[in-house]
Tab-separated table of C-alpha atoms and ligand atoms in Angstrom:
chain	number	residue	atom	x	y	z
P	1	MET	CA	122.230	120.484	71.359
P	2	CYS	CA	119.004	119.028	72.488
P	3	TYR	CA	119.308	116.332	69.884
P	4	ALA	CA	115.547	116.527	69.443
P	5	ILE	CA	114.688	113.058	68.296
P	6	PRO	CA	112.314	113.320	65.317
P	7	GLY	CA	108.693	112.683	66.167
P	8	LYS	CA	105.846	111.491	63.979
P	9	VAL	CA	102.799	113.739	63.614
P	10	GLU	CA	99.756	111.819	64.824
P	11	ALA	CA	97.091	114.493	64.886
P	12	ILE	CA	96.716	118.125	63.875
P	13	ASN	CA	94.341	120.522	65.520
P	14	GLN	CA	94.927	123.918	63.933
P	15	LYS	CA	98.309	125.047	65.278
P	16	ILE	CA	98.654	122.183	67.783
P	17	VAL	CA	100.151	118.931	66.599
P	18	THR	CA	100.326	115.708	68.595
P	19	VAL	CA	103.668	114.017	68.113
P	20	ASP	CA	104.689	110.434	68.833
P	21	TYR	CA	108.175	109.636	70.163
P	22	TYR	CA	108.654	105.889	70.524
P	23	GLY	CA	105.127	105.598	71.862
P	24	GLU	CA	105.216	108.733	74.037
P	25	LYS	CA	102.771	111.481	73.012
P	26	LYS	CA	103.714	115.160	73.194
P	27	LYS	CA	102.232	118.366	71.872
P	28	ALA	CA	103.914	121.106	69.875
P	29	ILE	CA	102.891	124.369	68.236
P	30	ASN	CA	103.307	124.538	64.476
P	31	GLU	CA	103.432	128.009	62.961
P	32	PHE	CA	105.593	127.773	59.893
P	33	HIS	CA	105.432	124.333	58.310
P	34	GLU	CA	103.004	122.569	55.951
P	35	LEU	CA	102.265	119.408	57.915
P	36	SER	CA	100.121	116.323	57.431
P	37	VAL	CA	99.522	113.362	59.710
P	38	GLY	CA	102.411	110.910	59.251
P	39	ASP	CA	105.077	113.605	58.672
P	40	TYR	CA	108.213	113.660	60.816
P	41	ILE	CA	109.257	116.813	62.637
P	42	TYR	CA	111.743	118.212	65.121
P	43	ALA	CA	110.276	120.169	68.017
P	44	GLN	CA	111.966	122.332	70.647
P	45	GLY	CA	110.430	123.894	73.713
P	46	GLY	CA	107.017	122.916	72.384
P	47	TYR	CA	107.553	124.543	68.958
P	48	VAL	CA	107.895	122.667	65.681
P	49	ILE	CA	111.202	123.882	64.268
P	50	ALA	CA	111.662	121.656	61.207
P	51	LYS	CA	110.068	119.019	59.036
P	52	VAL	CA	112.349	116.095	58.179
P	53	SER	CA	112.147	113.446	55.488
P	54	PRO	CA	110.885	110.019	56.615
P	55	HIS	CA	114.189	108.543	55.510
P	56	GLN	CA	116.266	110.916	57.622
P	57	ALA	CA	113.899	110.496	60.558
P	58	GLN	CA	114.063	106.700	60.415
P	59	GLU	CA	117.846	106.827	60.363
P	60	VAL	CA	118.026	108.954	63.504
P	61	LEU	CA	115.256	107.002	65.245
P	62	THR	CA	116.937	103.680	64.597
P	63	ALA	CA	120.284	105.005	65.830
P	64	TRP	CA	118.656	106.328	69.009
P	65	GLN	CA	116.140	103.624	69.786
P	66	GLU	CA	118.288	101.275	71.828
P	67	LEU	CA	120.097	104.023	73.701
P	68	PHE	CA	116.840	105.902	74.336
P	69	PHE	CA	115.247	103.036	76.244
P	70	LYS	CA	118.475	102.094	77.995
P	71	LEU	CA	118.925	105.629	79.286
P	72	GLN	CA	115.317	105.729	80.469
P	73	GLU	CA	115.901	102.542	82.400
P	74	ILE	CA	119.025	103.897	84.103
P	75	ASP	CA	117.175	107.070	85.028
P	76	GLU	CA	114.172	105.186	86.403
P	77	GLU	CA	116.474	103.082	88.515
P	78	LYS	CA	118.390	106.090	89.844
P	79	SER	CA	115.352	108.182	90.620
P	80	ARG	CA	113.390	105.611	92.613
P	81	PHE	CA	112.196	107.021	95.908
P	82	LEU	CA	111.332	104.353	98.423
P	83	PRO	CA	111.803	105.821	101.898
P	84	ASP	CA	112.209	103.197	104.633
P	85	LYS	CA	110.027	103.010	107.728
P	86	LYS	CA	112.056	105.551	109.683
P	87	ALA	CA	112.201	107.970	106.759
P	88	ARG	CA	108.443	107.718	106.323
P	89	GLU	CA	108.090	109.517	109.658
P	90	ASN	CA	110.190	112.407	108.381
P	91	LYS	CA	108.263	115.608	107.629
P	92	VAL	CA	110.072	115.869	104.270
P	93	VAL	CA	108.310	112.686	103.184
P	94	ALA	CA	104.952	113.965	104.431
P	95	ILE	CA	105.369	117.099	102.293
P	96	PHE	CA	106.533	115.006	99.353
P	97	ASP	CA	103.486	112.730	99.656
P	98	ARG	CA	101.144	115.675	99.387
P	99	VAL	CA	102.969	117.146	96.383
P	100	ASN	CA	103.177	113.736	94.755
P	101	ASN	CA	99.416	113.421	95.158
P	102	GLY	CA	98.891	116.604	93.210
P	103	HIS	CA	98.545	119.129	96.053
P	104	GLN	CA	100.338	122.460	96.153
P	105	ALA	CA	103.199	122.722	98.638
P	106	THR	CA	102.277	125.466	101.111
P	107	ARG	CA	104.485	128.425	101.963
P	108	ASP	CA	105.106	126.770	105.345
P	109	ASP	CA	106.244	123.616	103.535
P	110	LEU	CA	108.692	125.648	101.465
P	111	ARG	CA	109.992	127.459	104.563
P	112	TYR	CA	110.536	124.135	106.280
P	113	LEU	CA	112.382	122.604	103.327
P	114	LEU	CA	114.574	125.638	102.692
P	115	ALA	CA	115.651	125.661	106.336
P	116	LEU	CA	116.717	121.987	106.382
P	117	LYS	CA	120.228	121.394	107.679
P	118	LYS	CA	120.649	117.734	108.625
P	119	ARG	CA	122.330	115.587	105.968
P	120	ALA	CA	119.703	112.825	106.210
P	121	ASP	CA	116.834	115.323	105.751
P	122	LEU	CA	118.573	116.985	102.835
P	123	GLU	CA	119.184	113.665	101.135
P	124	LEU	CA	115.501	112.802	101.381
P	125	PHE	CA	114.550	116.229	100.041
P	126	PHE	CA	116.891	116.017	97.047
P	127	LYS	CA	115.906	112.460	96.221
P	128	ALA	CA	112.220	113.317	96.427
P	129	ALA	CA	112.783	116.261	94.058
P	130	ASN	CA	114.580	113.939	91.651
P	131	PHE	CA	111.667	111.519	91.792
P	132	LEU	CA	109.229	114.310	90.896
P	133	ARG	CA	111.468	115.406	88.022
P	134	GLN	CA	111.473	111.855	86.633
P	135	LYS	CA	107.754	111.384	87.159
P	136	TYR	CA	106.806	114.372	85.031
P	137	HIS	CA	109.742	114.913	82.681
P	138	LYS	CA	111.105	111.413	82.223
P	139	ASN	CA	114.787	111.552	81.342
P	140	ALA	CA	114.683	114.554	78.998
P	141	CYS	CA	117.453	117.074	79.585
P	142	CYS	CA	117.397	120.329	77.617
P	143	VAL	CA	120.805	121.340	76.361
P	144	HIS	CA	120.725	124.864	74.968
P	145	GLY	CA	123.678	126.796	73.619
P	146	ILE	CA	124.388	130.412	74.521
P	147	ILE	CA	126.304	132.997	72.497
P	148	GLU	CA	127.326	136.163	74.316
P	149	ILE	CA	127.500	138.767	71.602
P	150	SER	CA	128.539	141.949	73.426
P	151	ASN	CA	129.720	143.065	76.859
P	152	TYR	CA	129.114	146.800	76.319
P	153	CYS	CA	126.588	147.801	78.936
P	154	THR	CA	124.610	150.882	79.884
P	155	ARG	CA	123.243	149.383	83.116
P	156	ASN	CA	124.632	149.814	86.618
P	157	CYS	CA	123.867	146.463	88.298
P	158	TYR	CA	125.950	146.448	91.488
P	159	TYR	CA	126.786	142.744	91.337
P	160	CYS	CA	127.777	142.559	87.698
P	161	GLY	CA	131.360	142.638	86.428
P	162	ILE	CA	130.401	143.996	83.000
P	163	SER	CA	128.141	146.819	84.207
P	164	CYS	CA	128.978	150.336	83.023
P	165	LEU	CA	130.439	150.996	86.490
P	166	ASN	CA	133.434	148.776	85.769
P	167	LYS	CA	136.085	150.731	83.899
P	168	ASN	CA	138.693	147.958	84.213
P	169	ILE	CA	137.530	145.606	81.510
P	170	LYS	CA	138.074	145.271	77.826
P	171	ARG	CA	134.819	145.587	75.918
P	172	TYR	CA	133.877	143.632	72.785
P	173	ARG	CA	131.009	143.507	70.358
P	174	MET	CA	130.675	140.657	67.851
P	175	SER	CA	129.916	141.679	64.262
P	176	LYS	CA	126.883	140.305	62.470
P	177	LYS	CA	129.172	137.974	60.520
P	178	GLU	CA	130.845	136.677	63.676
P	179	ILE	CA	127.454	136.022	65.231
P	180	LEU	CA	126.156	134.206	62.156
P	181	ASP	CA	129.349	132.150	61.941
P	182	SER	CA	128.986	131.135	65.595
P	183	VAL	CA	125.344	130.213	65.080
P	184	GLU	CA	126.256	128.167	62.022
P	185	GLU	CA	128.967	126.339	63.922
P	186	ALA	CA	126.608	125.582	66.808
P	187	VAL	CA	123.704	124.440	64.622
P	188	VAL	CA	125.379	122.790	61.649
P	189	LYS	CA	128.569	121.402	63.153
P	190	TYR	CA	127.350	120.592	66.646
P	191	GLY	CA	123.626	120.004	66.178
P	192	PHE	CA	122.227	122.571	68.619
P	193	LYS	CA	118.485	122.997	68.156
P	194	ALA	CA	117.985	125.818	70.669
P	195	LEU	CA	120.238	128.845	71.049
P	196	VAL	CA	120.221	131.844	73.347
P	197	LEU	CA	121.627	135.069	71.929
P	198	GLN	CA	122.719	137.136	74.882
P	199	SER	CA	124.099	140.627	75.155
P	200	ALA	CA	124.701	143.197	77.834
P	201	GLU	CA	122.427	146.237	77.364
P	202	ASP	CA	124.440	147.564	74.448
P	203	LYS	CA	122.656	150.494	72.824
P	204	ASP	CA	124.931	150.277	69.810
P	205	TYR	CA	122.853	147.342	68.636
P	206	SER	CA	119.561	148.882	67.582
P	207	ILE	CA	116.446	146.714	67.745
P	208	ASP	CA	116.515	146.682	63.963
P	209	ASP	CA	120.083	145.304	63.973
P	210	LEU	CA	118.974	142.530	66.349
P	211	VAL	CA	115.868	141.860	64.254
P	212	ASP	CA	118.040	141.548	61.171
P	213	ILE	CA	120.306	139.033	62.935
P	214	VAL	CA	117.411	136.907	64.246
P	215	LYS	CA	115.665	136.963	60.850
P	216	THR	CA	118.804	135.830	59.067
P	217	ILE	CA	119.323	133.008	61.565
P	218	LYS	CA	115.729	131.852	61.125
P	219	GLU	CA	116.065	131.976	57.334
P	220	ARG	CA	119.194	129.856	57.427
P	221	HIS	CA	118.625	127.395	60.253
P	222	ALA	CA	116.002	125.214	61.933
P	223	VAL	CA	116.705	126.418	65.460
P	224	LEU	CA	114.675	127.799	68.345
P	225	VAL	CA	116.031	131.272	69.121
P	226	PHE	CA	115.901	132.773	72.602
P	227	VAL	CA	116.772	136.445	72.944
P	228	SER	CA	118.457	137.826	76.032
P	229	PHE	CA	119.299	141.475	75.495
P	230	GLY	CA	118.017	142.853	78.806
P	231	GLU	CA	115.087	145.267	78.857
P	232	ILE	CA	114.326	146.129	75.241
P	233	GLY	CA	110.777	147.445	75.686
P	234	LYS	CA	107.466	146.114	74.463
P	235	ARG	CA	108.015	147.230	70.881
P	236	GLY	CA	111.420	145.523	70.888
P	237	LEU	CA	109.846	142.286	72.105
P	238	GLU	CA	107.166	142.497	69.421
P	239	LYS	CA	109.685	143.105	66.638
P	240	LEU	CA	111.948	140.266	67.738
P	241	PHE	CA	108.959	137.931	67.957
P	242	GLU	CA	107.956	138.884	64.427
P	243	ALA	CA	111.540	138.189	63.383
P	244	GLY	CA	111.104	134.621	64.611
P	245	SER	CA	112.519	134.425	68.123
P	246	ARG	CA	110.290	132.415	70.441
P	247	GLY	CA	112.068	132.536	73.771
P	248	LEU	CA	113.132	135.253	76.184
P	249	LEU	CA	115.818	134.792	78.829
P	250	MET	CA	115.700	137.597	81.361
P	251	ARG	CA	116.060	137.154	85.099
P	252	PHE	CA	114.072	139.447	87.340
P	253	GLU	CA	117.099	139.003	89.662
P	254	THR	CA	115.079	139.442	92.887
P	255	SER	CA	111.383	139.715	93.698
P	256	ASN	CA	112.128	142.103	96.564
P	257	PRO	CA	111.673	145.659	95.215
P	258	LYS	CA	113.851	147.154	97.979
P	259	ILE	CA	116.784	144.882	97.145
P	260	TYR	CA	116.175	145.389	93.422
P	261	GLU	CA	116.244	149.158	93.704
P	262	ALA	CA	119.290	149.166	95.991
P	263	LEU	CA	121.270	147.119	93.457
P	264	HIS	CA	119.984	148.858	90.313
P	265	PRO	CA	119.764	152.555	91.218
P	266	GLY	CA	117.337	154.368	88.931
P	267	TYR	CA	115.620	151.204	87.669
P	268	SER	CA	112.433	149.560	88.833
P	269	LEU	CA	111.538	145.933	89.337
P	270	GLU	CA	108.029	146.692	88.160
P	271	SER	CA	109.082	147.588	84.624
P	272	ARG	CA	111.159	144.424	84.355
P	273	ILE	CA	108.227	142.299	85.469
P	274	GLU	CA	105.957	144.142	83.030
P	275	GLU	CA	108.238	143.149	80.172
P	276	LEU	CA	108.330	139.523	81.260
P	277	LYS	CA	104.528	139.445	81.422
P	278	TYR	CA	104.206	141.077	78.030
P	279	ALA	CA	106.673	138.646	76.491
P	280	TYR	CA	104.610	135.716	77.756
P	281	LYS	CA	101.477	137.302	76.301
P	282	LEU	CA	103.179	137.573	72.929
P	283	GLY	CA	103.961	133.858	73.008
P	284	TYR	CA	107.594	133.786	74.154
P	285	LEU	CA	108.821	130.851	76.199
P	286	ILE	CA	110.087	132.439	79.388
P	287	ILE	CA	113.367	131.644	81.096
P	288	THR	CA	113.711	133.649	84.282
P	289	GLY	CA	114.624	133.481	87.934
P	290	GLY	CA	116.712	135.244	90.520
P	291	LEU	CA	120.089	135.482	92.159
P	292	ILE	CA	120.599	133.576	95.384
P	293	GLY	CA	122.673	135.205	98.114
P	294	LEU	CA	122.174	138.893	97.333
P	295	PRO	CA	122.937	141.158	100.308
P	296	GLY	CA	119.923	141.508	102.576
P	297	GLN	CA	118.089	138.580	100.990
P	298	THR	CA	116.186	136.245	103.319
P	299	ASP	CA	114.778	132.738	102.810
P	300	GLU	CA	111.374	134.382	102.525
P	301	ASP	CA	112.677	136.401	99.564
P	302	ILE	CA	113.889	133.230	97.842
P	303	ILE	CA	110.465	131.651	98.299
P	304	ASN	CA	108.882	134.817	96.874
P	305	ASP	CA	111.301	134.593	93.927
P	306	ILE	CA	110.065	131.082	93.171
P	307	TYR	CA	106.425	132.178	93.419
P	308	LEU	CA	107.114	135.156	91.166
P	309	ALA	CA	108.739	132.946	88.537
P	310	LYS	CA	105.700	130.670	88.718
P	311	ASP	CA	103.315	133.630	88.340
P	312	LEU	CA	105.256	134.702	85.260
P	313	ASN	CA	104.482	131.345	83.598
P	314	THR	CA	108.131	130.481	83.463
P	315	ASP	CA	109.061	127.604	81.190
P	316	MET	CA	112.631	127.244	82.448
P	317	TYR	CA	113.648	128.350	85.946
P	318	SER	CA	117.101	129.907	86.110
P	319	PHE	CA	118.306	130.482	89.663
P	320	SER	CA	121.981	131.269	90.104
P	321	PRO	CA	124.180	132.004	93.087
P	322	PHE	CA	125.498	135.551	93.344
P	323	ILE	CA	129.281	135.420	92.900
P	324	PRO	CA	131.273	138.476	93.965
P	325	HIS	CA	133.320	140.286	91.328
P	326	PRO	CA	136.317	142.269	92.642
P	327	ASP	CA	135.603	145.347	90.492
P	328	THR	CA	132.019	145.875	91.647
P	329	PRO	CA	130.370	147.558	94.645
P	330	LEU	CA	129.535	144.056	95.985
P	331	ALA	CA	133.154	142.832	95.883
P	332	LYS	CA	133.203	142.167	99.616
P	333	ASN	CA	129.907	140.251	99.804
P	334	PRO	CA	130.196	136.475	100.127
P	335	PRO	CA	128.484	134.032	97.759
P	336	PRO	CA	125.823	131.741	99.231
P	337	ASP	CA	126.795	128.212	100.186
P	338	GLU	CA	126.301	125.460	97.628
P	339	GLU	CA	123.668	123.779	99.710
P	340	LYS	CA	121.425	126.834	99.592
P	341	VAL	CA	121.551	126.763	95.789
P	342	LEU	CA	120.778	123.058	95.627
P	343	LYS	CA	117.916	123.518	98.078
P	344	THR	CA	116.493	126.288	95.890
P	345	LEU	CA	116.531	124.050	92.793
P	346	ALA	CA	114.818	121.230	94.691
P	347	LEU	CA	112.336	123.726	96.095
P	348	VAL	CA	111.386	124.866	92.593
P	349	ARG	CA	110.699	121.224	91.718
P	350	PHE	CA	108.443	120.899	94.790
P	351	THR	CA	106.605	124.108	93.871
P	352	VAL	CA	106.038	123.465	90.155
P	353	PRO	CA	106.696	119.727	89.777
P	354	LYS	CA	105.008	119.240	86.411
P	355	GLU	CA	105.706	122.434	84.573
P	356	ALA	CA	109.231	123.459	85.503
P	357	LYS	CA	112.290	122.905	83.440
P	358	ILE	CA	115.041	123.746	85.881
P	359	LEU	CA	118.444	124.912	84.767
P	360	VAL	CA	121.769	124.151	86.423
P	361	THR	CA	123.331	127.558	85.817
P	362	THR	CA	126.924	128.372	84.941
P	363	GLY	CA	127.002	130.408	88.150
P	364	PHE	CA	126.258	127.283	90.175
P	365	GLU	CA	128.898	125.375	88.205
P	366	THR	CA	131.384	128.117	89.006
P	367	LEU	CA	130.589	127.878	92.705
P	368	SER	CA	130.779	124.093	92.804
P	369	PRO	CA	132.495	121.652	90.445
P	370	SER	CA	129.856	118.998	91.152
P	371	ALA	CA	126.922	121.378	90.555
P	372	ARG	CA	125.700	119.720	87.377
P	373	LYS	CA	125.719	116.226	88.746
P	374	GLU	CA	124.129	117.231	92.019
P	375	GLY	CA	121.671	119.684	90.485
P	376	LEU	CA	120.454	117.154	87.927
P	377	ALA	CA	120.030	114.637	90.751
P	378	SER	CA	118.006	117.116	92.861
P	379	GLY	CA	115.219	118.182	90.555
P	380	ALA	CA	117.000	120.055	87.756
P	381	SER	CA	116.490	119.081	84.124
P	382	SER	CA	118.480	121.435	81.904
P	383	VAL	CA	121.961	122.704	81.182
P	384	MET	CA	123.391	125.380	78.922
P	385	LEU	CA	126.649	125.163	77.021
P	386	ASN	CA	128.662	128.222	76.128
P	387	VAL	CA	129.228	128.459	72.387
P	388	THR	CA	130.657	131.992	72.341
P	389	PRO	CA	133.981	132.150	70.451
P	390	LEU	CA	136.753	131.294	72.938
P	391	LYS	CA	138.550	134.604	72.436
P	392	TYR	CA	135.533	136.543	73.768
P	393	ARG	CA	134.455	134.263	76.581
P	394	PRO	CA	136.790	135.578	79.310
P	395	LEU	CA	135.639	139.116	78.484
P	396	TYR	CA	132.022	138.347	79.347
P	397	SER	CA	133.163	138.442	82.954
P	398	ILE	CA	129.932	138.965	84.872
P	399	TYR	CA	131.829	137.269	87.717
P	400	PRO	CA	135.388	135.908	87.787
P	401	ALA	CA	136.588	132.482	86.596
P	402	ARG	CA	133.316	131.409	85.032
P	403	ALA	CA	132.948	127.680	84.503
P	404	HIS	CA	133.718	126.592	80.905
P	405	GLU	CA	135.405	129.904	80.141
P	406	LYS	CA	138.240	128.030	78.470
P	407	ASP	CA	136.493	124.827	77.330
P	408	SER	CA	136.045	124.290	73.601
P	409	ILE	CA	132.544	123.443	72.392
P	410	ASP	CA	133.789	119.930	71.618
P	411	ALA	CA	135.056	119.454	75.154
P	412	GLN	CA	131.839	120.775	76.700
P	413	ILE	CA	129.722	118.449	74.577
P	414	GLN	CA	131.891	115.434	75.413
P	415	GLU	CA	131.721	116.194	79.115
P	416	THR	CA	127.981	116.821	79.043
P	417	ILE	CA	127.173	113.660	77.096
P	418	GLU	CA	129.308	111.574	79.461
P	419	LEU	CA	127.569	113.004	82.483
P	420	LEU	CA	124.089	112.649	80.998
P	421	LYS	CA	124.781	109.054	80.017
P	422	SER	CA	125.987	108.208	83.491
P	423	LEU	CA	122.773	109.657	84.926
P	424	GLY	CA	120.531	108.048	82.313
P	425	ARG	CA	119.465	111.366	80.818
P	426	ALA	CA	118.935	112.033	77.134
P	427	PRO	CA	119.880	115.402	75.627
P	428	THR	CA	116.442	115.794	74.115
P	429	ASP	CA	113.610	118.205	74.364
P	430	LEU	CA	110.459	116.469	73.264
P	431	GLY	CA	108.007	119.311	73.619
P	432	ILE	CA	105.118	119.668	76.031
C	1	5AD	N1	126.947	136.634	90.098
C	1	5AD	C1	126.018	135.830	89.530
C	1	5AD	N2	125.298	136.166	88.463
C	1	5AD	C2	125.516	137.375	87.924
C	1	5AD	N3	124.950	137.991	86.877
C	1	5AD	C3	125.522	139.189	86.729
C	1	5AD	N4	126.469	139.359	87.670
C	1	5AD	C4	126.476	138.257	88.437
C	1	5AD	C5	127.204	137.851	89.582
C	1	5AD	N5	128.128	138.630	90.135
C	1	5AD	C6	123.852	137.416	86.102
C	1	5AD	C7	122.560	138.234	86.246
C	1	5AD	C8	122.205	138.561	84.824
C	1	5AD	C9	122.967	137.532	84.036
C	1	5AD	C10	123.241	137.880	82.623
C	1	5AD	O1	124.156	137.416	84.748
C	1	5AD	O2	121.558	137.424	86.825
C	1	5AD	O3	120.826	138.486	84.575
């Protein structure tokens, strides 16, 4: 969704346009559109994706205006952070004060926060993270859609239910027509402005097939396309960028090379990181992160994961709990507790308060029914809705009983809008 309220172009400096949204100024990159000052545009993830007529823009702006300011008010109210005298003596508040004053949290700070156990300390930590989210991101909540186009996989990831090691599942591959129909439904019927196309590492889709699909989508629709096809090599990234995709979703899974190599025999963390760095250089918006609760992982590893994501210039941080799948080598390993996941999200906010969009992942929602509400109230600022055709969704079984596996797109949108309204968040993405 990301209803992307239209903005008015106020200034143009080569590719960078300054856009006004009800008085708020944002910047966006314009690559494809003939623009003049005074034009109205839609932007997503800092990219101009469409020019709209003044008439259409005014209509949407008028419809949104009242709600926009009302939601901002609710959010401001809910994200106030006014620790009382006793709380002011808490070390959490001392760390918050430094971060709030523009200083970097130290590794010791992060260690301290990640180790918190007492309810009162945790509440302060989560509330402080929510304050920082509001301070820098206002009430914007990115709502991307994801389409999972194939579960055929050549990789052997030990945690993953659709890896080539699992012989017990039914495989599927959506045809080009099915993919384009799903994209059309998401964009035209439901108004999504940013979509992730995801696939297992299915060698039956050549890069040229994927390029053809992305190109056709970009010809037909004003939508920001993220690709998520695993490691496709530098040439693959270049070709898909040329085709018009501007985002890459690929987790590095863990920053610990020993854990990485134990869980992906024959593959190296280094090559994955190389690809993420190259994608950023090409101009992709990066969504990445790691799995929380992998066997052998320590708190220090989680902190390193956050630092690695930061070093990779991540736009949206995607940290998910590991959830055991019965038909994988990690079937007997427990998932992490919910609190650890929530602490990780809040910790990302403390580490990169201004820059980070932070996703509440489907994995977290699967672990905890209140994940979205709690995550969004603890520093997170984004959600993803699954717009894969319902008949395929249960087959993309990276772990069992995934949240929203059976929910129609309609139902997911209803639920999301209700929740966002109650929190004072707007499903918008106003750029950078
Ligand atoms: N638990 C949580 N996340 C998983 N993924 C794969 N298997 C699991 C699991 N058991 C995630 C990986 C991968 C993404 C597509 O799915 O992080 O990058």
